[in-house]
mmCIF file with all atom_site columns, C-alpha atoms in Angstrom:
data_model
loop_
_atom_site.group_PDB
_atom_site.id
_atom_site.type_symbol
_atom_site.label_atom_id
_atom_site.label_alt_id
_atom_site.label_comp_id
_atom_site.label_asym_id
_atom_site.label_entity_id
_atom_site.label_seq_id
_atom_site.pdbx_PDB_ins_code
_atom_site.Cartn_x
_atom_site.Cartn_y
_atom_site.Cartn_z
_atom_site.occupancy
_atom_site.B_iso_or_equiv
_atom_site.pdbx_formal_charge
_atom_site.auth_seq_id
_atom_site.auth_comp_id
_atom_site.auth_asym_id
_atom_site.auth_atom_id
_atom_site.pdbx_PDB_model_num
ATOM 1   C CA . MET A 1 1   ? -9.131  1.734  24.028  1.00 51.00 ? 1   MET A CA 1
ATOM 2   C CA . THR A 1 2   ? -10.687 1.327  20.701  1.00 58.00 ? 2   THR A CA 1
ATOM 3   C CA . SER A 1 3   ? -7.686  0.467  17.301  1.00 62.00 ? 3   SER A CA 1
ATOM 4   C CA . MET A 1 4   ? -8.755  4.211  16.751  1.00 63.00 ? 4   MET A CA 1
ATOM 5   C CA . GLU A 1 5   ? -7.585  5.636  19.408  1.00 72.00 ? 5   GLU A CA 1
ATOM 6   C CA . PRO A 1 6   ? -3.849  5.405  19.535  1.00 71.00 ? 6   PRO A CA 1
ATOM 7   C CA . LEU A 1 7   ? -4.579  6.314  15.542  1.00 76.00 ? 7   LEU A CA 1
ATOM 8   C CA . ARG A 1 8   ? -5.987  9.581  16.344  1.00 82.00 ? 8   ARG A CA 1
ATOM 9   C CA . GLY A 1 9   ? -3.645  10.645 18.796  1.00 85.00 ? 9   GLY A CA 1
ATOM 10  C CA . LEU A 1 10  ? -0.785  10.477 16.293  1.00 86.00 ? 10  LEU A CA 1
ATOM 11  C CA . PHE A 1 11  ? -3.032  12.587 14.315  1.00 86.00 ? 11  PHE A CA 1
ATOM 12  C CA . ALA A 1 12  ? -3.609  14.978 17.158  1.00 91.00 ? 12  ALA A CA 1
ATOM 13  C CA . GLN A 1 13  ? 0.427   15.340 17.481  1.00 92.00 ? 13  GLN A CA 1
ATOM 14  C CA . TYR A 1 14  ? 0.986   15.842 13.542  1.00 92.00 ? 14  TYR A CA 1
ATOM 15  C CA . ARG A 1 15  ? -1.346  18.456 12.683  1.00 94.00 ? 15  ARG A CA 1
ATOM 16  C CA . GLN A 1 16  ? 0.328   19.906 16.204  1.00 96.00 ? 16  GLN A CA 1
ATOM 17  C CA . LEU A 1 17  ? 3.416   19.821 13.893  1.00 95.00 ? 17  LEU A CA 1
ATOM 18  C CA . LEU A 1 18  ? 1.842   21.051 10.969  1.00 96.00 ? 18  LEU A CA 1
ATOM 19  C CA . ASN A 1 19  ? 0.117   24.390 13.310  1.00 96.00 ? 19  ASN A CA 1
ATOM 20  C CA . ASP A 1 20  ? 4.400   25.019 14.315  1.00 95.00 ? 20  ASP A CA 1
ATOM 21  C CA . ALA A 1 21  ? 5.141   24.174 10.679  1.00 94.00 ? 21  ALA A CA 1
ATOM 22  C CA . ASP A 1 22  ? 2.161   27.025 10.170  1.00 94.00 ? 22  ASP A CA 1
ATOM 23  C CA . ASP A 1 23  ? 3.691   29.642 12.566  1.00 93.00 ? 23  ASP A CA 1
ATOM 24  C CA . TRP A 1 24  ? 7.252   28.845 11.105  1.00 89.00 ? 24  TRP A CA 1
ATOM 25  C CA . PHE A 1 25  ? 6.034   30.165 7.411   1.00 88.00 ? 25  PHE A CA 1
ATOM 26  C CA . ASP A 1 26  ? 3.924   33.445 8.743   1.00 87.00 ? 26  ASP A CA 1
ATOM 27  C CA . GLN A 1 27  ? 6.544   34.712 10.743  1.00 85.00 ? 27  GLN A CA 1
ATOM 28  C CA . ALA A 1 28  ? 9.197   34.068 8.172   1.00 81.00 ? 28  ALA A CA 1
ATOM 29  C CA . ALA A 1 29  ? 6.161   35.621 5.466   1.00 81.00 ? 29  ALA A CA 1
ATOM 30  C CA . THR A 1 30  ? 5.649   38.609 8.136   1.00 81.00 ? 30  THR A CA 1
ATOM 31  C CA . GLY A 1 31  ? 9.552   39.422 8.676   1.00 77.00 ? 31  GLY A CA 1
ATOM 32  C CA . LEU A 1 32  ? 9.646   38.996 4.502   1.00 75.00 ? 32  LEU A CA 1
ATOM 33  C CA . GLY A 1 33  ? 7.034   41.161 4.234   1.00 74.00 ? 33  GLY A CA 1
ATOM 34  C CA . PRO A 1 34  ? 5.338   42.223 1.075   1.00 74.00 ? 34  PRO A CA 1
ATOM 35  C CA . THR A 1 35  ? 7.752   42.030 -1.668  1.00 72.00 ? 35  THR A CA 1
ATOM 36  C CA . ILE A 1 36  ? 7.326   37.929 -0.917  1.00 76.00 ? 36  ILE A CA 1
ATOM 37  C CA . GLY A 1 37  ? 4.897   36.024 -3.914  1.00 77.00 ? 37  GLY A CA 1
ATOM 38  C CA . CYS A 1 38  ? 3.538   33.467 -1.197  1.00 80.00 ? 38  CYS A CA 1
ATOM 39  C CA . GLN A 1 39  ? 0.355   35.013 -0.742  1.00 76.00 ? 39  GLN A CA 1
ATOM 40  C CA . ALA A 1 40  ? -3.209  34.507 -0.610  1.00 75.00 ? 40  ALA A CA 1
ATOM 41  C CA . GLY A 1 41  ? -4.082  32.518 -3.992  1.00 78.00 ? 41  GLY A CA 1
ATOM 42  C CA . CYS A 1 42  ? -0.568  32.471 -5.437  1.00 83.00 ? 42  CYS A CA 1
ATOM 43  C CA . SER A 1 43  ? -0.538  28.356 -6.366  1.00 86.00 ? 43  SER A CA 1
ATOM 44  C CA . ALA A 1 44  ? 3.030   29.108 -8.089  1.00 83.00 ? 44  ALA A CA 1
ATOM 45  C CA . CYS A 1 45  ? 4.104   26.412 -6.570  1.00 85.00 ? 45  CYS A CA 1
ATOM 46  C CA . CYS A 1 46  ? 1.533   24.186 -6.446  1.00 88.00 ? 46  CYS A CA 1
ATOM 47  C CA . ARG A 1 47  ? 2.561   22.496 -9.787  1.00 86.00 ? 47  ARG A CA 1
ATOM 48  C CA . GLY A 1 48  ? 4.253   19.274 -10.534 1.00 81.00 ? 48  GLY A CA 1
ATOM 49  C CA . LEU A 1 49  ? 5.000   15.758 -8.792  1.00 81.00 ? 49  LEU A CA 1
ATOM 50  C CA . PHE A 1 50  ? 6.407   15.673 -5.379  1.00 80.00 ? 50  PHE A CA 1
ATOM 51  C CA . ASP A 1 51  ? 6.816   13.133 -1.966  1.00 81.00 ? 51  ASP A CA 1
ATOM 52  C CA . ILE A 1 52  ? 4.477   13.261 0.382   1.00 87.00 ? 52  ILE A CA 1
ATOM 53  C CA . THR A 1 53  ? 4.570   11.442 3.740   1.00 87.00 ? 53  THR A CA 1
ATOM 54  C CA . LEU A 1 54  ? 1.406   8.480  4.697   1.00 85.00 ? 54  LEU A CA 1
ATOM 55  C CA . PRO A 1 55  ? 0.372   11.169 7.528   1.00 89.00 ? 55  PRO A CA 1
ATOM 56  C CA . ASP A 1 56  ? 0.028   13.859 4.440   1.00 92.00 ? 56  ASP A CA 1
ATOM 57  C CA . ALA A 1 57  ? -2.315  10.802 3.089   1.00 90.00 ? 57  ALA A CA 1
ATOM 58  C CA . LEU A 1 58  ? -4.228  10.022 5.143   1.00 89.00 ? 58  LEU A CA 1
ATOM 59  C CA . LEU A 1 59  ? -4.903  13.865 5.705   1.00 92.00 ? 59  LEU A CA 1
ATOM 60  C CA . LEU A 1 60  ? -5.590  14.556 3.070   1.00 94.00 ? 60  LEU A CA 1
ATOM 61  C CA . GLN A 1 61  ? -7.814  11.951 2.799   1.00 94.00 ? 61  GLN A CA 1
ATOM 62  C CA . VAL A 1 62  ? -9.518  13.294 5.216   1.00 93.00 ? 62  VAL A CA 1
ATOM 63  C CA . GLY A 1 63  ? -9.699  17.452 3.963   1.00 96.00 ? 63  GLY A CA 1
ATOM 64  C CA . PHE A 1 64  ? -11.318 15.316 0.584   1.00 96.00 ? 64  PHE A CA 1
ATOM 65  C CA . SER A 1 65  ? -14.109 13.693 2.247   1.00 96.00 ? 65  SER A CA 1
ATOM 66  C CA . GLN A 1 66  ? -15.684 16.852 3.801   1.00 96.00 ? 66  GLN A CA 1
ATOM 67  C CA . ILE A 1 67  ? -15.727 18.689 0.007   1.00 96.00 ? 67  ILE A CA 1
ATOM 68  C CA . ASP A 1 68  ? -18.675 18.887 -1.482  1.00 95.00 ? 68  ASP A CA 1
ATOM 69  C CA . LYS A 1 69  ? -19.199 15.686 -3.911  1.00 97.00 ? 69  LYS A CA 1
ATOM 70  C CA . GLU A 1 70  ? -19.956 18.098 -7.396  1.00 96.00 ? 70  GLU A CA 1
ATOM 71  C CA . ARG A 1 71  ? -15.937 19.097 -6.205  1.00 96.00 ? 71  ARG A CA 1
ATOM 72  C CA . ARG A 1 72  ? -14.690 15.648 -5.608  1.00 97.00 ? 72  ARG A CA 1
ATOM 73  C CA . GLN A 1 73  ? -15.811 14.078 -8.716  1.00 98.00 ? 73  GLN A CA 1
ATOM 74  C CA . HIS A 1 74  ? -14.068 16.975 -10.654 1.00 96.00 ? 74  HIS A CA 1
ATOM 75  C CA . ILE A 1 75  ? -10.606 16.519 -8.378  1.00 97.00 ? 75  ILE A CA 1
ATOM 76  C CA . LEU A 1 76  ? -10.858 12.833 -9.155  1.00 97.00 ? 76  LEU A CA 1
ATOM 77  C CA . GLU A 1 77  ? -11.907 13.284 -13.042 1.00 97.00 ? 77  GLU A CA 1
ATOM 78  C CA . ARG A 1 78  ? -8.460  16.104 -12.868 1.00 95.00 ? 78  ARG A CA 1
ATOM 79  C CA . CYS A 1 79  ? -6.751  12.983 -11.211 1.00 94.00 ? 79  CYS A CA 1
ATOM 80  C CA . ARG A 1 80  ? -7.627  10.302 -13.139 1.00 95.00 ? 80  ARG A CA 1
ATOM 81  C CA . LEU A 1 81  ? -6.122  11.910 -16.615 1.00 95.00 ? 81  LEU A CA 1
ATOM 82  C CA . ARG A 1 82  ? -3.024  12.843 -14.240 1.00 92.00 ? 82  ARG A CA 1
ATOM 83  C CA . ARG A 1 83  ? -2.799  9.156  -13.923 1.00 92.00 ? 83  ARG A CA 1
ATOM 84  C CA . ASP A 1 84  ? -3.263  8.282  -17.473 1.00 94.00 ? 84  ASP A CA 1
ATOM 85  C CA . GLN A 1 85  ? -0.377  10.834 -18.550 1.00 90.00 ? 85  GLN A CA 1
ATOM 86  C CA . LEU A 1 86  ? 2.017   9.898  -15.687 1.00 87.00 ? 86  LEU A CA 1
ATOM 87  C CA . GLN A 1 87  ? 1.397   6.315  -16.769 1.00 89.00 ? 87  GLN A CA 1
ATOM 88  C CA . GLU A 1 88  ? 1.939   7.375  -20.686 1.00 89.00 ? 88  GLU A CA 1
ATOM 89  C CA . LEU A 1 89  ? 5.535   8.732  -19.568 1.00 84.00 ? 89  LEU A CA 1
ATOM 90  C CA . TRP A 1 90  ? 6.202   5.430  -17.430 1.00 84.00 ? 90  TRP A CA 1
ATOM 91  C CA . PRO A 1 91  ? 4.191   2.442  -18.624 1.00 87.00 ? 91  PRO A CA 1
ATOM 92  C CA . GLU A 1 92  ? 5.364   0.578  -15.101 1.00 85.00 ? 92  GLU A CA 1
ATOM 93  C CA . LEU A 1 93  ? 3.574   3.513  -12.575 1.00 82.00 ? 93  LEU A CA 1
ATOM 94  C CA . ASP A 1 94  ? 0.608   1.330  -11.589 1.00 85.00 ? 94  ASP A CA 1
ATOM 95  C CA . ALA A 1 95  ? -1.263  1.094  -8.256  1.00 86.00 ? 95  ALA A CA 1
ATOM 96  C CA . PRO A 1 96  ? -0.630  2.127  -4.983  1.00 82.00 ? 96  PRO A CA 1
ATOM 97  C CA . TYR A 1 97  ? 0.529   4.799  -7.591  1.00 80.00 ? 97  TYR A CA 1
ATOM 98  C CA . LEU A 1 98  ? 4.513   4.983  -5.952  1.00 77.00 ? 98  LEU A CA 1
ATOM 99  C CA . LEU A 1 99  ? 6.616   7.600  -7.379  1.00 74.00 ? 99  LEU A CA 1
ATOM 100 C CA . ASN A 1 100 ? 9.434   5.969  -5.323  1.00 73.00 ? 100 ASN A CA 1
ATOM 101 C CA . ALA A 1 101 ? 8.801   2.837  -6.502  1.00 76.00 ? 101 ALA A CA 1
ATOM 102 C CA . LEU A 1 102 ? 9.777   3.895  -9.965  1.00 75.00 ? 102 LEU A CA 1
ATOM 103 C CA . HIS A 1 103 ? 13.484  2.950  -11.681 1.00 74.00 ? 103 HIS A CA 1
ATOM 104 C CA . ASN A 1 104 ? 15.997  5.785  -11.767 1.00 71.00 ? 104 ASN A CA 1
ATOM 105 C CA . ARG A 1 105 ? 13.668  7.524  -10.484 1.00 67.00 ? 105 ARG A CA 1
ATOM 106 C CA . PRO A 1 106 ? 12.978  9.905  -12.641 1.00 64.00 ? 106 PRO A CA 1
ATOM 107 C CA . TRP A 1 107 ? 10.465  11.868 -11.791 1.00 65.00 ? 107 TRP A CA 1
ATOM 108 C CA . GLN A 1 108 ? 12.696  14.217 -9.305  1.00 63.00 ? 108 GLN A CA 1
ATOM 109 C CA . THR A 1 109 ? 14.268  15.410 -12.534 1.00 64.00 ? 109 THR A CA 1
ATOM 110 C CA . MET A 1 110 ? 11.329  16.409 -14.530 1.00 63.00 ? 110 MET A CA 1
ATOM 111 C CA . PRO A 1 111 ? 9.223   18.642 -11.654 1.00 59.00 ? 111 PRO A CA 1
ATOM 112 C CA . GLU A 1 112 ? 11.085  22.957 -12.440 1.00 64.00 ? 112 GLU A CA 1
ATOM 113 C CA . GLN A 1 113 ? 9.381   21.552 -16.189 1.00 73.00 ? 113 GLN A CA 1
ATOM 114 C CA . ASP A 1 114 ? 5.792   20.161 -14.756 1.00 78.00 ? 114 ASP A CA 1
ATOM 115 C CA . THR A 1 115 ? 3.231   23.014 -14.988 1.00 82.00 ? 115 THR A CA 1
ATOM 116 C CA . THR A 1 116 ? 0.652   20.592 -14.127 1.00 87.00 ? 116 THR A CA 1
ATOM 117 C CA . PRO A 1 117 ? -1.442  22.266 -11.604 1.00 90.00 ? 117 PRO A CA 1
ATOM 118 C CA . CYS A 1 118 ? -2.389  20.265 -8.375  1.00 93.00 ? 118 CYS A CA 1
ATOM 119 C CA . PRO A 1 119 ? -5.392  19.043 -8.875  1.00 94.00 ? 119 PRO A CA 1
ATOM 120 C CA . LEU A 1 120 ? -6.550  19.613 -5.769  1.00 96.00 ? 120 LEU A CA 1
ATOM 121 C CA . LEU A 1 121 ? -6.505  23.885 -7.020  1.00 94.00 ? 121 LEU A CA 1
ATOM 122 C CA . ASP A 1 122 ? -9.984  25.096 -7.522  1.00 92.00 ? 122 ASP A CA 1
ATOM 123 C CA . GLU A 1 123 ? -10.610 27.286 -10.791 1.00 89.00 ? 123 GLU A CA 1
ATOM 124 C CA . GLN A 1 124 ? -9.287  30.797 -8.946  1.00 90.00 ? 124 GLN A CA 1
ATOM 125 C CA . GLY A 1 125 ? -6.157  28.619 -7.973  1.00 90.00 ? 125 GLY A CA 1
ATOM 126 C CA . TYR A 1 126 ? -7.178  28.451 -4.709  1.00 93.00 ? 126 TYR A CA 1
ATOM 127 C CA . CYS A 1 127 ? -6.310  24.488 -2.084  1.00 94.00 ? 127 CYS A CA 1
ATOM 128 C CA . SER A 1 128 ? -9.334  22.924 -1.875  1.00 95.00 ? 128 SER A CA 1
ATOM 129 C CA . VAL A 1 129 ? -7.550  20.945 1.098   1.00 96.00 ? 129 VAL A CA 1
ATOM 130 C CA . TYR A 1 130 ? -6.015  24.013 2.630   1.00 94.00 ? 130 TYR A CA 1
ATOM 131 C CA . PRO A 1 131 ? -6.523  23.366 6.113   1.00 94.00 ? 131 PRO A CA 1
ATOM 132 C CA . TYR A 1 132 ? -5.036  19.345 5.074   1.00 95.00 ? 132 TYR A CA 1
ATOM 133 C CA . ARG A 1 133 ? -2.199  20.030 3.341   1.00 95.00 ? 133 ARG A CA 1
ATOM 134 C CA . PRO A 1 134 ? 1.082   18.156 3.296   1.00 95.00 ? 134 PRO A CA 1
ATOM 135 C CA . LEU A 1 135 ? 3.976   18.736 5.091   1.00 94.00 ? 135 LEU A CA 1
ATOM 136 C CA . THR A 1 136 ? 6.077   20.311 2.209   1.00 90.00 ? 136 THR A CA 1
ATOM 137 C CA . CYS A 1 137 ? 3.706   22.110 1.114   1.00 92.00 ? 137 CYS A CA 1
ATOM 138 C CA . ARG A 1 138 ? 2.601   24.743 3.850   1.00 92.00 ? 138 ARG A CA 1
ATOM 139 C CA . LEU A 1 139 ? 7.142   25.009 3.622   1.00 89.00 ? 139 LEU A CA 1
ATOM 140 C CA . HIS A 1 140 ? 7.843   25.633 0.390   1.00 86.00 ? 140 HIS A CA 1
ATOM 141 C CA . GLY A 1 141 ? 8.810   29.068 -0.943  1.00 82.00 ? 141 GLY A CA 1
ATOM 142 C CA . PHE A 1 142 ? 11.508  29.856 1.397   1.00 80.00 ? 142 PHE A CA 1
ATOM 143 C CA . PRO A 1 143 ? 14.389  28.388 2.759   1.00 81.00 ? 143 PRO A CA 1
ATOM 144 C CA . HIS A 1 144 ? 14.799  26.464 5.166   1.00 84.00 ? 144 HIS A CA 1
ATOM 145 C CA . ILE A 1 145 ? 17.022  28.183 8.322   1.00 83.00 ? 145 ILE A CA 1
ATOM 146 C CA . GLU A 1 146 ? 17.943  26.419 11.381  1.00 87.00 ? 146 GLU A CA 1
ATOM 147 C CA . THR A 1 147 ? 17.642  28.227 14.519  1.00 85.00 ? 147 THR A CA 1
ATOM 148 C CA . ASP A 1 148 ? 21.690  27.362 14.746  1.00 87.00 ? 148 ASP A CA 1
ATOM 149 C CA . GLY A 1 149 ? 21.687  28.825 11.303  1.00 84.00 ? 149 GLY A CA 1
ATOM 150 C CA . GLU A 1 150 ? 22.967  25.648 9.554   1.00 87.00 ? 150 GLU A CA 1
ATOM 151 C CA . VAL A 1 151 ? 21.323  25.956 6.313   1.00 84.00 ? 151 VAL A CA 1
ATOM 152 C CA . PHE A 1 152 ? 18.487  23.527 5.142   1.00 82.00 ? 152 PHE A CA 1
ATOM 153 C CA . SER A 1 153 ? 17.597  24.441 2.380   1.00 81.00 ? 153 SER A CA 1
ATOM 154 C CA . ASP A 1 154 ? 18.554  27.599 0.324   1.00 77.00 ? 154 ASP A CA 1
ATOM 155 C CA . SER A 1 155 ? 15.904  27.376 -2.246  1.00 76.00 ? 155 SER A CA 1
ATOM 156 C CA . CYS A 1 156 ? 13.459  30.020 -2.684  1.00 76.00 ? 156 CYS A CA 1
ATOM 157 C CA . CYS A 1 157 ? 10.280  30.514 -5.086  1.00 78.00 ? 157 CYS A CA 1
ATOM 158 C CA . SER A 1 158 ? 10.759  31.466 -8.086  1.00 73.00 ? 158 SER A CA 1
ATOM 159 C CA . TYR A 1 159 ? 8.230   33.760 -7.895  1.00 73.00 ? 159 TYR A CA 1
ATOM 160 C CA . ASN A 1 160 ? 9.789   35.529 -4.520  1.00 70.00 ? 160 ASN A CA 1
ATOM 161 C CA . GLU A 1 161 ? 11.904  38.550 -4.944  1.00 62.00 ? 161 GLU A CA 1
ATOM 162 C CA . GLU A 1 162 ? 15.642  37.509 -6.500  1.00 63.00 ? 162 GLU A CA 1
ATOM 163 C CA . ALA A 1 163 ? 17.092  39.377 -3.093  1.00 57.00 ? 163 ALA A CA 1
ATOM 164 C CA . VAL A 1 164 ? 14.802  36.826 -0.795  1.00 64.00 ? 164 VAL A CA 1
ATOM 165 C CA . CYS A 1 165 ? 16.298  33.671 -2.735  1.00 63.00 ? 165 CYS A CA 1
ATOM 166 C CA . ARG A 1 166 ? 19.585  34.383 -3.267  1.00 58.00 ? 166 ARG A CA 1
ATOM 167 C CA . SER A 1 167 ? 20.136  35.830 0.281   1.00 57.00 ? 167 SER A CA 1
ATOM 168 C CA . VAL A 1 168 ? 19.134  34.118 3.765   1.00 57.00 ? 168 VAL A CA 1
ATOM 169 C CA . GLN A 1 169 ? 19.675  36.863 5.695   1.00 59.00 ? 169 GLN A CA 1
ATOM 170 C CA . GLY A 1 170 ? 15.310  38.468 6.565   1.00 60.00 ? 170 GLY A CA 1
ATOM 171 C CA . VAL A 1 171 ? 14.368  34.752 6.392   1.00 69.00 ? 171 VAL A CA 1
ATOM 172 C CA . ALA A 1 172 ? 13.097  34.213 10.041  1.00 74.00 ? 172 ALA A CA 1
ATOM 173 C CA . PRO A 1 173 ? 14.498  30.727 11.456  1.00 83.00 ? 173 PRO A CA 1
ATOM 174 C CA . GLY A 1 174 ? 12.963  27.860 12.362  1.00 85.00 ? 174 GLY A CA 1
ATOM 175 C CA . PRO A 1 175 ? 13.331  24.288 14.262  1.00 88.00 ? 175 PRO A CA 1
ATOM 176 C CA . PHE A 1 176 ? 13.540  22.142 10.808  1.00 89.00 ? 176 PHE A CA 1
ATOM 177 C CA . ARG A 1 177 ? 15.291  19.780 13.224  1.00 91.00 ? 177 ARG A CA 1
ATOM 178 C CA . ASP A 1 178 ? 12.845  19.140 15.335  1.00 92.00 ? 178 ASP A CA 1
ATOM 179 C CA . LEU A 1 179 ? 9.713   19.852 12.960  1.00 92.00 ? 179 LEU A CA 1
ATOM 180 C CA . PHE A 1 180 ? 11.560  16.585 10.959  1.00 90.00 ? 180 PHE A CA 1
ATOM 181 C CA . THR A 1 181 ? 12.681  14.443 13.773  1.00 92.00 ? 181 THR A CA 1
ATOM 182 C CA . ARG A 1 182 ? 8.740   14.322 14.772  1.00 92.00 ? 182 ARG A CA 1
ATOM 183 C CA . GLU A 1 183 ? 7.909   14.066 11.417  1.00 91.00 ? 183 GLU A CA 1
ATOM 184 C CA . ALA A 1 184 ? 10.122  11.103 11.015  1.00 91.00 ? 184 ALA A CA 1
ATOM 185 C CA . GLN A 1 185 ? 9.233   9.492  14.893  1.00 91.00 ? 185 GLN A CA 1
ATOM 186 C CA . LEU A 1 186 ? 5.253   9.423  13.629  1.00 88.00 ? 186 LEU A CA 1
ATOM 187 C CA . ILE A 1 187 ? 5.636   7.951  10.038  1.00 86.00 ? 187 ILE A CA 1
ATOM 188 C CA . ARG A 1 188 ? 7.479   4.856  12.295  1.00 86.00 ? 188 ARG A CA 1
ATOM 189 C CA . GLN A 1 189 ? 4.421   4.924  14.482  1.00 84.00 ? 189 GLN A CA 1
ATOM 190 C CA . VAL A 1 190 ? 2.504   4.997  11.464  1.00 74.00 ? 190 VAL A CA 1
ATOM 191 C CA . ASN A 1 191 ? 4.239   2.356  9.348   1.00 67.00 ? 191 ASN A CA 1
ATOM 192 C CA . LEU A 1 192 ? 3.867   -0.166 12.522  1.00 56.00 ? 192 LEU A CA 1
#
């Protein structure tokens, strides 16, 4: 067995977890019908700052490597510009650019006001690495209700109708406890 074999197995498990999240999202979107804003080409939530896991970062790297060189250069330039803007706000932000390491986590108070688009979006608002996007990108938009009725999050994308956002009725319950438990187990394995 090569040294990469365990990592490949972890990636396969993580891809399955992401597929399960996609299945839930598709079911929720189908149940809510055409009244929701989460459709192909909508990138309203693809802005600001948010944290991702190490497995997400590694998967993004795989997807990024598959983009043509010219597009990668354009994305990297936008990333450098964003990094420079953030370093003006937070001079202590330095490589490896871990937002969670910032004192008092100031980045958590700015997401709603931060309309800076994700540098991975193309000119039409489509994600350049869509099949490789992080778990948080796959779950955003609808409330997260566990199959037993527990509400993990009642937030909803502001582009969805107010009725959908104010009520959890009609939103397909999901296996969030299982997804998050599996994700935590994989993160621990990757961090070993």
